[in-house]
CSV table of C-alpha atoms in Angstrom, one decimal:
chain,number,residue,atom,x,y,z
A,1,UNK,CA,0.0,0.0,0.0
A,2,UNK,CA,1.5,3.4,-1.0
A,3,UNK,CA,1.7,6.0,2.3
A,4,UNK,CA,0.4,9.0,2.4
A,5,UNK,CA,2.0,11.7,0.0
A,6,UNK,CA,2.8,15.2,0.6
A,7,UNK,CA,0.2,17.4,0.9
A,8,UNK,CA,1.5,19.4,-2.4
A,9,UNK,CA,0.9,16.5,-4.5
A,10,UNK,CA,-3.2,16.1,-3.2
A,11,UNK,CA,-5.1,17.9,-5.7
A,12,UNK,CA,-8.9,17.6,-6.3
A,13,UNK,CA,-8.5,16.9,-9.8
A,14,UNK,CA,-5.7,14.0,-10.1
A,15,UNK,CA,-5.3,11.3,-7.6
A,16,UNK,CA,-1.7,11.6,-6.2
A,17,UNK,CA,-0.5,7.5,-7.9
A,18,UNK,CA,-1.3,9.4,-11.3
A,19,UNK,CA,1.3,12.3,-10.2
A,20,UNK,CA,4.4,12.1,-12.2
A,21,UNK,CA,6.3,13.6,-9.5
A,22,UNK,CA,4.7,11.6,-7.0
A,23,UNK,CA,5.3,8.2,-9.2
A,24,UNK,CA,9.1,9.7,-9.7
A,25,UNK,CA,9.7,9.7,-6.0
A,26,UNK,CA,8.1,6.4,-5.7
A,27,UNK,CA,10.6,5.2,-7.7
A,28,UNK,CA,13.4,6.7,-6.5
A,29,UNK,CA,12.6,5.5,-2.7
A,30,UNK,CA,12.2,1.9,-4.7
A,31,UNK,CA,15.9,2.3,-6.3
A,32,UNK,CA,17.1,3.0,-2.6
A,33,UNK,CA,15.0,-0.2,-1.6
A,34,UNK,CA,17.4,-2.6,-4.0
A,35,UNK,CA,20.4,-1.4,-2.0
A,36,UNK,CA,20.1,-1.5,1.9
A,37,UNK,CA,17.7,-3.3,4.4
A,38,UNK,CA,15.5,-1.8,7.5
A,39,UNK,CA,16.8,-3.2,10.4
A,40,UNK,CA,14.2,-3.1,12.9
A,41,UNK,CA,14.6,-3.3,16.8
A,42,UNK,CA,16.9,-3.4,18.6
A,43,UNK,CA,18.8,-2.2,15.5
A,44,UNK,CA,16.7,1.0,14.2
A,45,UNK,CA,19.2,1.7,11.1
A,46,UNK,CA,19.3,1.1,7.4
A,47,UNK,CA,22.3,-1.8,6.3
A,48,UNK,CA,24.0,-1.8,2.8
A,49,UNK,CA,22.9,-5.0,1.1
A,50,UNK,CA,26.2,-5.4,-0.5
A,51,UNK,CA,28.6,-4.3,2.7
A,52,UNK,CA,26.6,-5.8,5.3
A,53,UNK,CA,27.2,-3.0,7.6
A,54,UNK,CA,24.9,-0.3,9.1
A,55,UNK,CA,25.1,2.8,6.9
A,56,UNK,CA,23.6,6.3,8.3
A,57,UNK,CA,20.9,8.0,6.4
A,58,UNK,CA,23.8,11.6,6.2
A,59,UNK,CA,26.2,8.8,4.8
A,60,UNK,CA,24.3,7.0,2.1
A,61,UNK,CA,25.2,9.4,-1.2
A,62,UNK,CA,28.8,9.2,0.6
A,63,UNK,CA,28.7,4.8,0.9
A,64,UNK,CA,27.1,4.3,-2.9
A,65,UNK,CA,29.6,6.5,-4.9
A,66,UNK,CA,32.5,4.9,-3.5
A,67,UNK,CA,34.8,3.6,-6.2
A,68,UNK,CA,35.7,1.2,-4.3
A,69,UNK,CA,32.6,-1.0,-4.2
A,70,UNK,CA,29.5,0.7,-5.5
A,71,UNK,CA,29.4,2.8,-9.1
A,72,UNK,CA,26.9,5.7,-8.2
A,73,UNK,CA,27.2,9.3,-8.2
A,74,UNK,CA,26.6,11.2,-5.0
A,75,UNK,CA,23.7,13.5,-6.5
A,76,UNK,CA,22.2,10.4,-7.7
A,77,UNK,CA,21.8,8.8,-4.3
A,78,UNK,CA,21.2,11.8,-2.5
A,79,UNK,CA,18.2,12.3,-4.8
A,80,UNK,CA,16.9,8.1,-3.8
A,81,UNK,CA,17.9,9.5,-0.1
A,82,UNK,CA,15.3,12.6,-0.4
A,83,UNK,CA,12.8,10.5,-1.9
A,84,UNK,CA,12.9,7.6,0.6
A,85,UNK,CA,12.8,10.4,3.2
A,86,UNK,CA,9.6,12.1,1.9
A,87,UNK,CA,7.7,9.1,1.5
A,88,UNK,CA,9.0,6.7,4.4
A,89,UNK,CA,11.3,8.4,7.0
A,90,UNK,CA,8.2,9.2,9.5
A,91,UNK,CA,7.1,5.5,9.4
A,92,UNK,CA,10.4,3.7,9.7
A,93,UNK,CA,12.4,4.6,13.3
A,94,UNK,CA,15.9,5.2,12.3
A,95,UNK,CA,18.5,5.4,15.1
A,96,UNK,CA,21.7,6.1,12.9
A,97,UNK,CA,21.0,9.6,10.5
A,98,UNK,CA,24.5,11.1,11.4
A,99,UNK,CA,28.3,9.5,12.1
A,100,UNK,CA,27.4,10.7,15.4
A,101,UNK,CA,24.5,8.6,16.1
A,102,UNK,CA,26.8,5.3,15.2
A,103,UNK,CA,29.0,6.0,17.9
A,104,UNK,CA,25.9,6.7,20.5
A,105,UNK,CA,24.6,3.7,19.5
A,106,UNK,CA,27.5,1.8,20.1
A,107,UNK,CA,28.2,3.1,23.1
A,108,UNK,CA,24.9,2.1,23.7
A,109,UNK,CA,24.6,-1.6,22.8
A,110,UNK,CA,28.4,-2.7,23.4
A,111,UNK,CA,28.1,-3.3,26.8
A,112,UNK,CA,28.6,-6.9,29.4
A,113,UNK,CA,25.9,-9.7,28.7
A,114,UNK,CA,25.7,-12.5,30.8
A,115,UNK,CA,24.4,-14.2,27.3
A,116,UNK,CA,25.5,-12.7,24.1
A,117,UNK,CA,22.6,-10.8,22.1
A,118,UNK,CA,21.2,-12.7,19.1
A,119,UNK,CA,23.2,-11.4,15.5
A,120,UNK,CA,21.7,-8.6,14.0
A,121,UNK,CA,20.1,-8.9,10.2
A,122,UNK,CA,21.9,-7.3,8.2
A,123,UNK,CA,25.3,-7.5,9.6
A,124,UNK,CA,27.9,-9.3,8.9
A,125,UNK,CA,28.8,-12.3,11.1
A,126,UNK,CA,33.0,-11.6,11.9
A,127,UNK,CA,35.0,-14.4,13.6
A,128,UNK,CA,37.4,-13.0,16.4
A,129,UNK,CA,39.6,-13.1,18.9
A,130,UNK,CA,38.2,-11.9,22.4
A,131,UNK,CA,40.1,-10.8,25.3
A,132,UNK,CA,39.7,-13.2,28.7
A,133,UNK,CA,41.0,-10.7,31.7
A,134,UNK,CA,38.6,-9.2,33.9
A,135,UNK,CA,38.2,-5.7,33.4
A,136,UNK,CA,39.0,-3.6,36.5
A,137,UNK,CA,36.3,-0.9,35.5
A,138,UNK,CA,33.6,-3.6,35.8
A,139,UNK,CA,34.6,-6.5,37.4
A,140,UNK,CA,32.9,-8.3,34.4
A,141,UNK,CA,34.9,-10.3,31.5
A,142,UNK,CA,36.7,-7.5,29.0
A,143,UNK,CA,34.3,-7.2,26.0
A,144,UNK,CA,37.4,-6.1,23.7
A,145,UNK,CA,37.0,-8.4,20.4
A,146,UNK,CA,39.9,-8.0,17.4
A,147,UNK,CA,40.1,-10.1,14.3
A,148,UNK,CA,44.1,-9.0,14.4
A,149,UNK,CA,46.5,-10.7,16.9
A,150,UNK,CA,48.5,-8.0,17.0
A,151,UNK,CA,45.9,-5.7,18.3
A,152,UNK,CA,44.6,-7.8,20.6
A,153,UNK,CA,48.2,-8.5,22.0
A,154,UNK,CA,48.8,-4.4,21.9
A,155,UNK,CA,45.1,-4.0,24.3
A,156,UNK,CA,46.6,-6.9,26.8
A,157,UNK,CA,49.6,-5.0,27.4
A,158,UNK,CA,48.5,-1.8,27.5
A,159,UNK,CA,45.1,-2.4,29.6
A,160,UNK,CA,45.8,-5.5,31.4
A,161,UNK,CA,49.8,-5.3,31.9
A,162,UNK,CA,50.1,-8.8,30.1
A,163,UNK,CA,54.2,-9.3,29.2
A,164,UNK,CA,55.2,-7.6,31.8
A,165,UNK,CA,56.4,-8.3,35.0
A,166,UNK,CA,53.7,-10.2,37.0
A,167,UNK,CA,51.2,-8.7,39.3
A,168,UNK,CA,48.8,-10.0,41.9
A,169,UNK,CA,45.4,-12.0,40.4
A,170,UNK,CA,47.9,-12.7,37.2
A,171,UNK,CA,48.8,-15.9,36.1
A,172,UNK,CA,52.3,-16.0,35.7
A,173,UNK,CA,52.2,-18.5,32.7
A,174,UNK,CA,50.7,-15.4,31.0
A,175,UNK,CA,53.3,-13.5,31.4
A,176,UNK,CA,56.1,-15.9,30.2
A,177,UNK,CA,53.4,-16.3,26.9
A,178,UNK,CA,53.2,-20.0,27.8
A,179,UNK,CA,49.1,-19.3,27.0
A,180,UNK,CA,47.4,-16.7,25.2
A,181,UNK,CA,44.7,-14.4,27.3
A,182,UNK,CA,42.0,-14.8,24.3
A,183,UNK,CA,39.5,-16.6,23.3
A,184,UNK,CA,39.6,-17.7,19.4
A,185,UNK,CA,36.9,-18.0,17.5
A,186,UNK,CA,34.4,-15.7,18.5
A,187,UNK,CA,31.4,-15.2,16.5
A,188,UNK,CA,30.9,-11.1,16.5
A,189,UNK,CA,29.3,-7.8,14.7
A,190,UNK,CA,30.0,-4.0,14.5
A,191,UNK,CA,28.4,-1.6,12.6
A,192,UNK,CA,31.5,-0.6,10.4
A,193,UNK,CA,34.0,-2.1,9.2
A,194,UNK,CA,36.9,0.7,9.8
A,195,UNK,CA,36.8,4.2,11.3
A,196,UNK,CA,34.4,5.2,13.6
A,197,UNK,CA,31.6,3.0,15.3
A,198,UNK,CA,34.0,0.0,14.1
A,199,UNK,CA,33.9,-1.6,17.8
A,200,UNK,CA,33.4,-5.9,17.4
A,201,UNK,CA,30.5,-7.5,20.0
A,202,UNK,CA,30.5,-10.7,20.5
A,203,UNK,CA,26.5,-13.0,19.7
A,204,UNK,CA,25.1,-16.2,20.0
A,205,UNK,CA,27.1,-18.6,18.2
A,206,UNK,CA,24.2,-20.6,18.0
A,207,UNK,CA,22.3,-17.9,15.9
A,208,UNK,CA,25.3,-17.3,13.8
A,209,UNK,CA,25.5,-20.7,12.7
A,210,UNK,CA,22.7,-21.0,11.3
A,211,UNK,CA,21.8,-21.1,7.7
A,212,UNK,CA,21.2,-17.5,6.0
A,213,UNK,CA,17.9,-18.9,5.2
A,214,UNK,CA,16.9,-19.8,8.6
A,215,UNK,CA,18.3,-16.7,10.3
A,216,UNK,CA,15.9,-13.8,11.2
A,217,UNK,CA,15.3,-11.4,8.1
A,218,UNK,CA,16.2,-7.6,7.9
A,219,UNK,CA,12.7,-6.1,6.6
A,220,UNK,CA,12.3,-4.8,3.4
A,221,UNK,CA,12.3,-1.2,2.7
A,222,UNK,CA,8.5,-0.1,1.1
A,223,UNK,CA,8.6,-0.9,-2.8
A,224,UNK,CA,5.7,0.8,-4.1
A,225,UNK,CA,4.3,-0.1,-7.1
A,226,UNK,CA,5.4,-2.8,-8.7
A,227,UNK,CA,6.0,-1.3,-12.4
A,228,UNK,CA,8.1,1.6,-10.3
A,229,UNK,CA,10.4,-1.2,-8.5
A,230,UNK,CA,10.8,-2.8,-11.7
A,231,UNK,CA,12.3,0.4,-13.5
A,232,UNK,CA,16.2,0.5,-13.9
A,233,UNK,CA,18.6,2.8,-13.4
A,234,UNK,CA,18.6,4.2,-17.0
A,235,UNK,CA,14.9,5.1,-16.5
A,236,UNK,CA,15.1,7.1,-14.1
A,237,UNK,CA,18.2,8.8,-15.3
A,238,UNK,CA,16.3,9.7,-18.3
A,239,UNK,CA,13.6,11.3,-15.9
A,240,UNK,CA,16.2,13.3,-14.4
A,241,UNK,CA,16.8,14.7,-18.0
A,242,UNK,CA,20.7,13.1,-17.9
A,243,UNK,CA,22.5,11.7,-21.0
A,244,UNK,CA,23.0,7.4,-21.2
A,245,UNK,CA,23.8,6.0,-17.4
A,246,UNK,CA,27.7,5.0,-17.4
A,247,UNK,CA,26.9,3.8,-13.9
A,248,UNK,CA,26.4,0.2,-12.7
A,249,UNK,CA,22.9,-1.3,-12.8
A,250,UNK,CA,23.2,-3.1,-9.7
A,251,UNK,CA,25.3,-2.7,-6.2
């Protein structure tokens, strides 16, 4: 079912799914649809179906042109973003619209469980390395995660004083390296996979093993109309009054 339009496309004379603009924005939101996923609670944020991390609504033109993975220009994809916001933004809760709001929510959500959180949809399922010294802070297990040895030996040393000379409550054979203060092969998420908001948390390994199929879905974005969802790239270039697309059809 379409949502409600804007109140500038009502008119007495046209219904609003016979308003070209209205149809154009449709389609646009739709284009946006084929590249990210809603993830709902406890989530709240919009993941890139290719990257399988959480992208934030100020960040999408900035994620889709990069050369690195996806082929789109930025006015393109800020022009999908405005749509999906005028026709879906008020209906959809979404946590993550700024850099800022990734590292709130972090803060947020990375944080001692005595039972590791089910994996998010739309995330990527990382295997890592998790740190097994109490954390003074806390007096809970340290919830510091790395997929890199050397990082996780760097945050030993500096945090816990592993390799140096022994203290009280430390095992000595720690010190002499005789066995490593990790845990291996920890199933784990983060909404990034570099810079800010890049922190690992550790999930149910039982959830993360399970088939894609049988794990729990990320929702679909709102489609619209069939014949708008099914329009390509190229189409809607041509709306936009632009020459041939030279970018990919697909992320």
């Amino acid at each position: 079912m379409l949502p409600e339009p804007p109140a500038a496309y009502l008119t007495t004379t046209q219904s609003y799914p016979e308003d070209p603009k209205f149809q154009l924005q449709v389609a646009r939101a739709a284009r946006l649809h084929t590249l990210v996923a809603y993830v709902s609670a406890p989530g709240f944020f919009l993941a890139c179906k290719t990257c399988q991390t959480a992208v934030p609504l100020s960040l999408i033109p900035f994620h889709f042109s990069s050369t690195k993975v996806h082929a789109y220009t930025r006015k393109d994809c800020a022009a999908l973003l405005a749509a999906w916001d005028a026709l879906y933004l008020h209906s959809q809760t979404t946590r993550l619209r700024t850099e800022a709001d990734a590292v709130t929510w972090e803060h947020a959500n990375i944080r001692y469980r005595p039972q590791p959180p089910e994996p998010l949809p739309g995330l990527a399922v990382h295997r890592g390395l998790q740190c097994q010294f109490t954390s003074q802070s806390t007096g809970n297990r340290c919830q510091y995660i790395s997929r890199q040895p050397v990082k996780l030996r760097a945050h030993c040393y500096n945090t816990h004083n592993w390799g140096t000379e022994p203290k009280q409550g430390h095992d000595i054979r720690l010190a002499k390296g005789k066995t490593l203060p990790w845990e291996r092969d920890v199933p784990c998420q983060r909404l990034h996979n570099n810079g800010k908001a890049s922190a690992l948390w550790r999930v149910s390994p039982a959830s993360a093993e399970q088939p894609a199929s049988q794990q729990p879905a990320s929702q679909e974005l709102p489609a619209g109309p069939s014949q708008s969802a099914g329009r390509t790239w190229a189409d809607l270039e041509a709306q936009l009054c632009r020459g041939p697309s030279r970018v990919m059809d697909s992320c």
